[in-house]
């Protein structure tokens, strides 16, 4: 591993570039691999990140790359990592174009891929007017006609958060409801409407939701819809020998070490708290741990 890089970072969005910045400033030889497909690429604006509130995700990414690439210790390459092999003394990453790259440590900032339900109109609205986070988007749609597409405990939890932002609130269970009588009573007391019919289609204009059409022919006019949808990892964790949590995230310890020695993970691939601010913080923290390990090994 004489010609190996210090670190290969897989994923060049917020967590990855934050890690690259810290490592580059520590004079580590770093290569960032990115496929150019961040999960928030359809989101028009990013919020709740101090100094960058209201900018587009692309603007924030552009600024981060411009700043990080000023350090000659950091290189950036648009490529997809398809395989990770090796051991704690050194790893090899194979890219989609057949290149093999060596590094002493790996940081996975590879994010996740959302899986939209097969409801006509849903995918076109996802990230625009069908959203996942009241902290990222709630202020902009405050006091508007808002829906929650969820069932059971998840629907109840989101309702409590969103109720502070709007009282014009409807919960769509998209089928048989799963609420306790106590939860139903709280919905009634707070005048939150429940619609238990299955959804036929999301009616929208260029990604802006207009109404939800039910299979029984009824409809509900909306300005926004919160929901939680399944996701999958952007890397093949099984092939990479990485353990996952019960929720499908890459399992890490408090130092962001994965189940495979020498491989670390940070960002959306490890946490429910998907936000730009959280990703940046995780990337910086993970880089500090990786830098310490490299220092201990060479001192």
Short mmCIF file of N, CA, C and O in Angstrom, two decimals, residues 19-132:
data_model
loop_
_atom_site.label_atom_id
_atom_site.label_comp_id
_atom_site.label_asym_id
_atom_site.label_seq_id
_atom_site.Cartn_x
_atom_site.Cartn_y
_atom_site.Cartn_z
N UNK A 19 -16.15 16.06 5.50
CA UNK A 19 -15.05 15.19 5.92
C UNK A 19 -13.79 15.50 5.12
O UNK A 19 -12.68 15.55 5.68
N UNK A 20 -13.95 15.73 3.82
CA UNK A 20 -12.79 16.04 2.98
C UNK A 20 -12.12 17.33 3.40
O UNK A 20 -10.88 17.44 3.38
N UNK A 21 -12.90 18.32 3.80
CA UNK A 21 -12.33 19.60 4.23
C UNK A 21 -11.45 19.41 5.45
O UNK A 21 -10.31 19.88 5.50
N UNK A 22 -11.96 18.71 6.45
CA UNK A 22 -11.18 18.51 7.68
C UNK A 22 -9.93 17.69 7.42
O UNK A 22 -8.85 18.01 7.93
N UNK A 23 -10.05 16.65 6.62
CA UNK A 23 -8.88 15.81 6.34
C UNK A 23 -7.87 16.52 5.46
O UNK A 23 -6.65 16.40 5.66
N UNK A 24 -8.37 17.27 4.48
CA UNK A 24 -7.46 18.02 3.61
C UNK A 24 -6.65 19.04 4.38
O UNK A 24 -5.46 19.24 4.12
N UNK A 25 -7.28 19.70 5.35
CA UNK A 25 -6.59 20.68 6.18
C UNK A 25 -5.60 20.03 7.13
O UNK A 25 -4.72 20.69 7.68
N UNK A 26 -5.74 18.71 7.33
CA UNK A 26 -4.79 17.96 8.16
C UNK A 26 -3.69 17.31 7.31
O UNK A 26 -2.97 16.44 7.79
N UNK A 27 -3.61 17.74 6.05
CA UNK A 27 -2.60 17.26 5.11
C UNK A 27 -2.72 15.78 4.80
O UNK A 27 -1.72 15.10 4.50
N UNK A 28 -3.94 15.26 4.83
CA UNK A 28 -4.18 13.89 4.41
C UNK A 28 -4.47 13.87 2.90
O UNK A 28 -5.17 14.76 2.39
N UNK A 29 -3.94 12.87 2.22
CA UNK A 29 -4.21 12.71 0.80
C UNK A 29 -5.58 12.04 0.63
O UNK A 29 -5.75 10.88 1.01
N UNK A 30 -6.51 12.79 0.09
CA UNK A 30 -7.92 12.37 0.07
C UNK A 30 -8.45 12.37 -1.37
O UNK A 30 -8.16 13.28 -2.15
N UNK A 31 -9.24 11.37 -1.68
CA UNK A 31 -9.97 11.33 -2.95
C UNK A 31 -11.44 11.17 -2.65
O UNK A 31 -11.84 10.25 -1.91
N UNK A 32 -12.26 12.06 -3.22
CA UNK A 32 -13.71 11.98 -3.08
C UNK A 32 -14.28 11.40 -4.37
O UNK A 32 -14.05 11.94 -5.46
N UNK A 33 -15.06 10.33 -4.25
CA UNK A 33 -15.77 9.74 -5.39
C UNK A 33 -17.24 10.06 -5.26
O UNK A 33 -17.84 9.83 -4.20
N UNK A 34 -17.83 10.57 -6.32
CA UNK A 34 -19.24 10.97 -6.26
C UNK A 34 -19.92 10.67 -7.59
O UNK A 34 -19.35 10.92 -8.65
N UNK A 35 -21.15 10.13 -7.53
CA UNK A 35 -21.86 9.79 -8.77
C UNK A 35 -22.76 10.91 -9.27
O UNK A 35 -23.45 10.75 -10.29
N UNK A 36 -22.79 12.04 -8.56
CA UNK A 36 -23.56 13.20 -9.02
C UNK A 36 -25.06 13.07 -8.88
O UNK A 36 -25.81 13.81 -9.53
N UNK A 37 -25.52 12.17 -7.98
CA UNK A 37 -26.96 11.98 -7.81
C UNK A 37 -27.36 12.06 -6.34
O UNK A 37 -27.76 11.06 -5.74
N UNK A 38 -27.27 13.25 -5.73
CA UNK A 38 -27.68 13.38 -4.32
C UNK A 38 -29.19 13.18 -4.19
O UNK A 38 -29.95 13.46 -5.12
N UNK A 39 -29.62 12.68 -3.03
CA UNK A 39 -31.04 12.35 -2.87
C UNK A 39 -31.92 13.59 -2.85
O UNK A 39 -33.13 13.50 -3.10
N UNK A 40 -31.35 14.77 -2.56
CA UNK A 40 -32.16 15.99 -2.50
C UNK A 40 -32.05 16.82 -3.78
O UNK A 40 -32.34 18.01 -3.78
N UNK A 41 -31.63 16.19 -4.88
CA UNK A 41 -31.40 16.96 -6.11
C UNK A 41 -32.68 17.56 -6.69
O UNK A 41 -32.61 18.49 -7.50
N UNK A 42 -33.86 17.07 -6.28
CA UNK A 42 -35.12 17.63 -6.78
C UNK A 42 -35.70 18.69 -5.84
O UNK A 42 -36.69 19.32 -6.18
N UNK A 43 -35.07 18.87 -4.68
CA UNK A 43 -35.58 19.83 -3.71
C UNK A 43 -35.22 21.25 -4.13
O UNK A 43 -34.04 21.54 -4.38
N UNK A 44 -36.21 22.15 -4.23
CA UNK A 44 -35.92 23.49 -4.76
C UNK A 44 -35.05 24.35 -3.83
O UNK A 44 -34.21 25.11 -4.29
N UNK A 45 -35.29 24.25 -2.49
CA UNK A 45 -34.53 25.08 -1.56
C UNK A 45 -34.20 24.29 -0.30
O UNK A 45 -34.93 23.40 0.11
N UNK A 46 -33.07 24.64 0.31
CA UNK A 46 -32.64 24.01 1.56
C UNK A 46 -32.78 25.01 2.69
O UNK A 46 -32.46 26.20 2.53
N UNK A 47 -33.25 24.54 3.84
CA UNK A 47 -33.46 25.43 4.99
C UNK A 47 -32.90 24.81 6.27
O UNK A 47 -32.54 23.64 6.31
N UNK A 48 -32.84 25.67 7.29
CA UNK A 48 -32.46 25.25 8.65
C UNK A 48 -30.98 24.89 8.75
O UNK A 48 -30.59 24.09 9.60
N UNK A 49 -30.15 25.49 7.90
CA UNK A 49 -28.70 25.35 8.00
C UNK A 49 -28.13 26.76 8.08
O UNK A 49 -28.17 27.52 7.11
N UNK A 50 -27.59 27.10 9.22
CA UNK A 50 -27.10 28.45 9.49
C UNK A 50 -26.10 28.91 8.43
O UNK A 50 -25.20 28.15 8.06
N UNK A 51 -26.27 30.11 7.94
CA UNK A 51 -25.50 30.82 6.90
C UNK A 51 -25.90 30.40 5.48
O UNK A 51 -25.53 31.07 4.53
N UNK A 52 -26.64 29.31 5.33
CA UNK A 52 -27.02 28.85 3.99
C UNK A 52 -28.54 28.73 3.83
O UNK A 52 -29.01 28.17 2.84
N UNK A 53 -29.30 29.25 4.77
CA UNK A 53 -30.75 29.09 4.75
C UNK A 53 -31.36 29.71 3.49
O UNK A 53 -31.11 30.88 3.18
N UNK A 54 -32.15 28.92 2.77
CA UNK A 54 -32.83 29.40 1.58
C UNK A 54 -32.09 29.18 0.29
O UNK A 54 -32.65 29.42 -0.79
N UNK A 55 -30.85 28.72 0.35
CA UNK A 55 -30.13 28.42 -0.89
C UNK A 55 -30.59 27.08 -1.47
O UNK A 55 -31.16 26.24 -0.77
N UNK A 56 -30.36 26.89 -2.76
CA UNK A 56 -30.69 25.60 -3.36
C UNK A 56 -29.63 24.58 -2.94
O UNK A 56 -28.48 24.95 -2.63
N UNK A 57 -29.98 23.29 -2.91
CA UNK A 57 -28.97 22.27 -2.62
C UNK A 57 -27.76 22.36 -3.54
O UNK A 57 -26.62 22.18 -3.10
N UNK A 58 -28.01 22.67 -4.82
CA UNK A 58 -26.91 22.80 -5.77
C UNK A 58 -25.98 23.94 -5.43
O UNK A 58 -24.75 23.84 -5.61
N UNK A 59 -26.53 25.06 -4.96
CA UNK A 59 -25.69 26.20 -4.56
C UNK A 59 -24.78 25.83 -3.41
O UNK A 59 -23.58 26.13 -3.41
N UNK A 60 -25.35 25.16 -2.41
CA UNK A 60 -24.56 24.77 -1.23
C UNK A 60 -23.46 23.79 -1.63
O UNK A 60 -22.31 23.91 -1.22
N UNK A 61 -23.82 22.82 -2.48
CA UNK A 61 -22.83 21.85 -2.94
C UNK A 61 -21.72 22.53 -3.74
O UNK A 61 -20.54 22.20 -3.62
N UNK A 62 -22.12 23.51 -4.58
CA UNK A 62 -21.13 24.22 -5.39
C UNK A 62 -20.15 25.00 -4.54
O UNK A 62 -18.94 24.99 -4.80
N UNK A 63 -20.67 25.67 -3.52
CA UNK A 63 -19.80 26.43 -2.61
C UNK A 63 -18.85 25.49 -1.88
O UNK A 63 -17.65 25.76 -1.75
N UNK A 64 -19.39 24.36 -1.41
CA UNK A 64 -18.55 23.42 -0.66
C UNK A 64 -17.43 22.87 -1.53
O UNK A 64 -16.27 22.78 -1.10
N UNK A 65 -17.73 22.53 -2.77
CA UNK A 65 -16.70 21.99 -3.64
C UNK A 65 -15.65 23.04 -3.97
O UNK A 65 -14.45 22.75 -3.98
N UNK A 66 -16.11 24.26 -4.22
CA UNK A 66 -15.17 25.35 -4.53
C UNK A 66 -14.20 25.57 -3.37
O UNK A 66 -12.99 25.74 -3.58
N UNK A 67 -14.71 25.52 -2.15
CA UNK A 67 -13.85 25.77 -0.99
C UNK A 67 -12.92 24.59 -0.71
O UNK A 67 -11.73 24.77 -0.44
N UNK A 68 -13.45 23.37 -0.80
CA UNK A 68 -12.65 22.19 -0.48
C UNK A 68 -11.55 21.97 -1.51
O UNK A 68 -10.42 21.61 -1.17
N UNK A 69 -11.87 22.23 -2.78
CA UNK A 69 -10.90 21.94 -3.84
C UNK A 69 -9.74 22.95 -3.88
O UNK A 69 -8.81 22.80 -4.66
N UNK A 70 -9.78 23.96 -3.02
CA UNK A 70 -8.64 24.86 -2.89
C UNK A 70 -7.47 24.16 -2.20
O UNK A 70 -6.33 24.63 -2.28
N UNK A 71 -7.74 23.06 -1.53
CA UNK A 71 -6.69 22.32 -0.84
C UNK A 71 -6.13 21.26 -1.79
O UNK A 71 -6.87 20.38 -2.26
N UNK A 72 -4.84 21.34 -2.08
CA UNK A 72 -4.27 20.43 -3.07
C UNK A 72 -4.14 19.00 -2.55
O UNK A 72 -3.75 18.09 -3.28
N UNK A 73 -4.45 18.79 -1.28
CA UNK A 73 -4.46 17.44 -0.71
C UNK A 73 -5.73 16.69 -1.03
O UNK A 73 -5.82 15.48 -0.77
N UNK A 74 -6.74 17.37 -1.57
CA UNK A 74 -8.04 16.76 -1.86
C UNK A 74 -8.27 16.72 -3.37
O UNK A 74 -8.11 17.72 -4.06
N UNK A 75 -8.64 15.56 -3.86
CA UNK A 75 -9.01 15.40 -5.28
C UNK A 75 -10.46 14.93 -5.34
O UNK A 75 -10.96 14.27 -4.43
N UNK A 76 -11.13 15.29 -6.43
CA UNK A 76 -12.55 14.94 -6.61
C UNK A 76 -12.71 14.25 -7.96
O UNK A 76 -12.13 14.68 -8.96
N UNK A 77 -13.47 13.17 -7.98
CA UNK A 77 -13.67 12.45 -9.22
C UNK A 77 -15.13 12.00 -9.31
O UNK A 77 -15.67 11.44 -8.35
N UNK A 78 -15.77 12.26 -10.45
CA UNK A 78 -17.13 11.77 -10.64
C UNK A 78 -17.06 10.31 -11.07
O UNK A 78 -16.67 10.00 -12.20
N UNK A 79 -17.43 9.45 -10.17
CA UNK A 79 -17.34 8.01 -10.41
C UNK A 79 -18.21 7.30 -9.38
O UNK A 79 -18.50 7.85 -8.30
N UNK A 80 -18.59 6.08 -9.70
CA UNK A 80 -19.38 5.25 -8.79
C UNK A 80 -18.50 4.13 -8.24
O UNK A 80 -17.84 3.42 -9.00
N UNK A 81 -18.49 3.99 -6.93
CA UNK A 81 -17.76 2.89 -6.30
C UNK A 81 -18.63 1.64 -6.37
O UNK A 81 -19.77 1.65 -5.91
N UNK A 82 -18.11 0.57 -6.96
CA UNK A 82 -18.91 -0.65 -7.14
C UNK A 82 -18.45 -1.79 -6.24
O UNK A 82 -19.18 -2.75 -6.01
N UNK A 83 -17.23 -1.68 -5.71
CA UNK A 83 -16.75 -2.76 -4.85
C UNK A 83 -15.66 -2.24 -3.92
O UNK A 83 -14.83 -1.43 -4.32
N UNK A 84 -15.71 -2.72 -2.67
CA UNK A 84 -14.67 -2.39 -1.69
C UNK A 84 -14.07 -3.70 -1.21
O UNK A 84 -14.78 -4.59 -0.73
N UNK A 85 -12.76 -3.85 -1.34
CA UNK A 85 -12.09 -5.05 -0.86
C UNK A 85 -10.89 -4.63 -0.03
O UNK A 85 -10.49 -3.47 -0.01
N UNK A 86 -10.32 -5.61 0.68
CA UNK A 86 -9.13 -5.31 1.47
C UNK A 86 -9.32 -5.63 2.93
O UNK A 86 -10.21 -6.40 3.31
N UNK A 87 -8.51 -5.00 3.78
CA UNK A 87 -8.46 -5.30 5.20
C UNK A 87 -8.02 -4.03 5.93
O UNK A 87 -7.72 -3.01 5.28
N UNK A 88 -7.99 -4.05 7.27
CA UNK A 88 -7.68 -2.81 8.00
C UNK A 88 -6.35 -2.16 7.64
O UNK A 88 -6.18 -0.96 7.84
N UNK A 89 -5.40 -2.93 7.07
CA UNK A 89 -4.12 -2.33 6.69
C UNK A 89 -4.19 -1.61 5.34
O UNK A 89 -3.27 -0.88 4.97
N UNK A 90 -5.25 -1.81 4.60
CA UNK A 90 -5.38 -1.14 3.31
C UNK A 90 -6.55 -1.67 2.51
O UNK A 90 -6.86 -2.86 2.56
N UNK A 91 -7.22 -0.77 1.79
CA UNK A 91 -8.41 -1.12 1.03
C UNK A 91 -8.22 -0.80 -0.45
O UNK A 91 -7.40 0.04 -0.82
N UNK A 92 -9.03 -1.47 -1.26
CA UNK A 92 -9.05 -1.20 -2.70
C UNK A 92 -10.50 -0.95 -3.10
O UNK A 92 -11.39 -1.73 -2.76
N UNK A 93 -10.72 0.14 -3.80
CA UNK A 93 -12.06 0.50 -4.28
C UNK A 93 -12.06 0.39 -5.80
O UNK A 93 -11.22 0.99 -6.48
N UNK A 94 -13.02 -0.37 -6.31
CA UNK A 94 -13.19 -0.49 -7.75
C UNK A 94 -14.31 0.45 -8.19
O UNK A 94 -15.39 0.47 -7.59
N UNK A 95 -14.07 1.23 -9.22
CA UNK A 95 -15.07 2.16 -9.73
C UNK A 95 -15.84 1.54 -10.89
O UNK A 95 -15.43 0.52 -11.46
N UNK A 96 -16.93 2.19 -11.26
CA UNK A 96 -17.76 1.68 -12.35
C UNK A 96 -17.07 1.67 -13.69
O UNK A 96 -17.48 0.93 -14.60
N UNK A 97 -16.03 2.47 -13.85
CA UNK A 97 -15.29 2.48 -15.13
C UNK A 97 -14.05 1.60 -15.09
O UNK A 97 -13.15 1.72 -15.93
N UNK A 98 -13.98 0.71 -14.07
CA UNK A 98 -12.93 -0.30 -14.03
C UNK A 98 -11.62 0.13 -13.40
O UNK A 98 -10.63 -0.59 -13.49
N UNK A 99 -11.61 1.26 -12.75
CA UNK A 99 -10.38 1.72 -12.10
C UNK A 99 -10.29 1.14 -10.69
O UNK A 99 -11.30 0.93 -10.01
N UNK A 100 -9.07 0.86 -10.22
CA UNK A 100 -8.85 0.34 -8.88
C UNK A 100 -8.02 1.36 -8.10
O UNK A 100 -6.94 1.79 -8.54
N UNK A 101 -8.52 1.75 -6.93
CA UNK A 101 -7.90 2.81 -6.13
C UNK A 101 -7.61 2.28 -4.73
O UNK A 101 -8.47 1.62 -4.13
N UNK A 102 -6.45 2.59 -4.20
CA UNK A 102 -6.04 2.10 -2.89
C UNK A 102 -6.06 3.21 -1.86
O UNK A 102 -5.74 4.37 -2.14
N UNK A 103 -6.46 2.85 -0.63
CA UNK A 103 -6.50 3.81 0.47
C UNK A 103 -6.34 3.08 1.80
O UNK A 103 -6.68 1.90 1.92
N UNK A 104 -5.87 3.81 2.79
CA UNK A 104 -5.71 3.23 4.12
C UNK A 104 -7.03 3.21 4.89
O UNK A 104 -7.26 2.33 5.72
N UNK A 105 -7.88 4.18 4.64
CA UNK A 105 -9.18 4.25 5.32
C UNK A 105 -10.26 4.59 4.29
O UNK A 105 -9.99 5.23 3.27
N UNK A 106 -11.48 4.19 4.61
CA UNK A 106 -12.64 4.49 3.76
C UNK A 106 -13.68 5.20 4.60
O UNK A 106 -13.98 4.79 5.73
N UNK A 107 -14.24 6.27 4.07
CA UNK A 107 -15.40 6.92 4.68
C UNK A 107 -16.57 6.80 3.71
O UNK A 107 -16.48 7.24 2.55
N UNK A 108 -17.64 6.19 4.16
CA UNK A 108 -18.85 6.06 3.36
C UNK A 108 -19.79 7.22 3.69
O UNK A 108 -20.37 7.28 4.77
N UNK A 109 -19.89 8.16 2.77
CA UNK A 109 -20.84 9.27 2.88
C UNK A 109 -21.78 9.16 1.69
O UNK A 109 -22.11 10.15 1.03
N UNK A 110 -22.17 7.94 1.41
CA UNK A 110 -22.83 7.57 0.15
C UNK A 110 -24.33 7.82 0.12
O UNK A 110 -24.97 7.64 -0.91
N UNK A 111 -24.92 8.22 1.24
CA UNK A 111 -26.34 8.55 1.27
C UNK A 111 -27.23 7.36 1.01
O UNK A 111 -26.82 6.20 1.07
N UNK A 112 -28.50 7.65 0.74
CA UNK A 112 -29.50 6.61 0.48
C UNK A 112 -30.32 6.99 -0.75
O UNK A 112 -30.30 8.14 -1.20
N UNK A 113 -31.04 6.01 -1.26
CA UNK A 113 -31.94 6.25 -2.39
C UNK A 113 -33.36 6.01 -1.93
O UNK A 113 -33.71 4.93 -1.45
N UNK A 114 -34.21 7.03 -2.06
CA UNK A 114 -35.61 6.92 -1.66
C UNK A 114 -36.39 6.07 -2.67
O UNK A 114 -36.15 6.14 -3.88
N UNK A 115 -37.33 5.29 -2.14
CA UNK A 115 -38.16 4.43 -2.99
C UNK A 115 -39.60 4.95 -2.92
O UNK A 115 -40.30 4.77 -1.92
N UNK A 116 -40.03 5.63 -3.97
CA UNK A 116 -41.36 6.22 -3.99
C UNK A 116 -42.44 5.15 -4.19
O UNK A 116 -42.23 4.20 -4.95
N UNK A 117 -43.57 5.28 -3.52
CA UNK A 117 -44.67 4.35 -3.74
C UNK A 117 -45.22 4.50 -5.16
O UNK A 117 -45.07 5.55 -5.78
N UNK A 118 -45.85 3.44 -5.65
CA UNK A 118 -46.37 3.47 -7.02
C UNK A 118 -47.75 4.13 -7.06
O UNK A 118 -48.74 3.53 -7.47
N UNK A 119 -47.78 5.38 -6.64
CA UNK A 119 -48.98 6.21 -6.70
C UNK A 119 -48.74 7.24 -7.80
O UNK A 119 -47.78 8.01 -7.71
N UNK A 120 -49.54 7.28 -8.84
CA UNK A 120 -49.33 8.26 -9.91
C UNK A 120 -49.22 9.68 -9.36
O UNK A 120 -50.04 10.10 -8.54
N UNK A 121 -48.20 10.40 -9.78
CA UNK A 121 -47.99 11.78 -9.35
C UNK A 121 -47.09 11.92 -8.13
O UNK A 121 -46.58 13.02 -7.87
N UNK A 122 -46.88 10.83 -7.39
CA UNK A 122 -46.08 10.94 -6.16
C UNK A 122 -44.64 11.31 -6.47
O UNK A 122 -44.09 12.26 -5.89
N UNK A 123 -43.99 10.57 -7.35
CA UNK A 123 -42.57 10.79 -7.62
C UNK A 123 -42.31 12.20 -8.15
O UNK A 123 -41.28 12.81 -7.83
N UNK A 124 -43.24 12.73 -8.93
CA UNK A 124 -43.07 14.08 -9.49
C UNK A 124 -43.09 15.15 -8.40
O UNK A 124 -42.52 16.22 -8.56
N UNK A 125 -43.78 14.86 -7.29
CA UNK A 125 -43.90 15.83 -6.19
C UNK A 125 -42.88 15.61 -5.08
O UNK A 125 -42.70 16.50 -4.23
N UNK A 126 -42.22 14.44 -5.09
CA UNK A 126 -41.32 14.11 -3.99
C UNK A 126 -40.14 15.09 -3.93
O UNK A 126 -39.48 15.35 -4.91
N UNK A 127 -39.93 15.66 -2.74
CA UNK A 127 -38.87 16.63 -2.54
C UNK A 127 -39.29 18.05 -2.87
O UNK A 127 -38.53 18.99 -2.61
N UNK A 128 -40.44 18.20 -3.48
CA UNK A 128 -40.94 19.53 -3.84
C UNK A 128 -42.12 19.93 -2.96
O UNK A 128 -42.01 20.87 -2.17
N UNK A 129 -43.22 19.22 -3.08
CA UNK A 129 -44.39 19.50 -2.25
C UNK A 129 -44.82 18.28 -1.44
O UNK A 129 -45.67 18.39 -0.56
N UNK A 130 -44.26 17.12 -1.73
CA UNK A 130 -44.35 15.97 -0.84
C UNK A 130 -43.01 15.86 -0.15
O UNK A 130 -41.98 15.67 -0.81
N UNK A 131 -42.99 16.03 1.16
CA UNK A 131 -41.75 16.26 1.88
C UNK A 131 -41.64 15.34 3.09
O UNK A 131 -42.62 14.71 3.51
N UNK A 132 -40.44 15.27 3.68
CA UNK A 132 -40.22 14.34 4.78
C UNK A 132 -39.94 15.02 6.11
O UNK A 132 -40.05 14.38 7.15
#
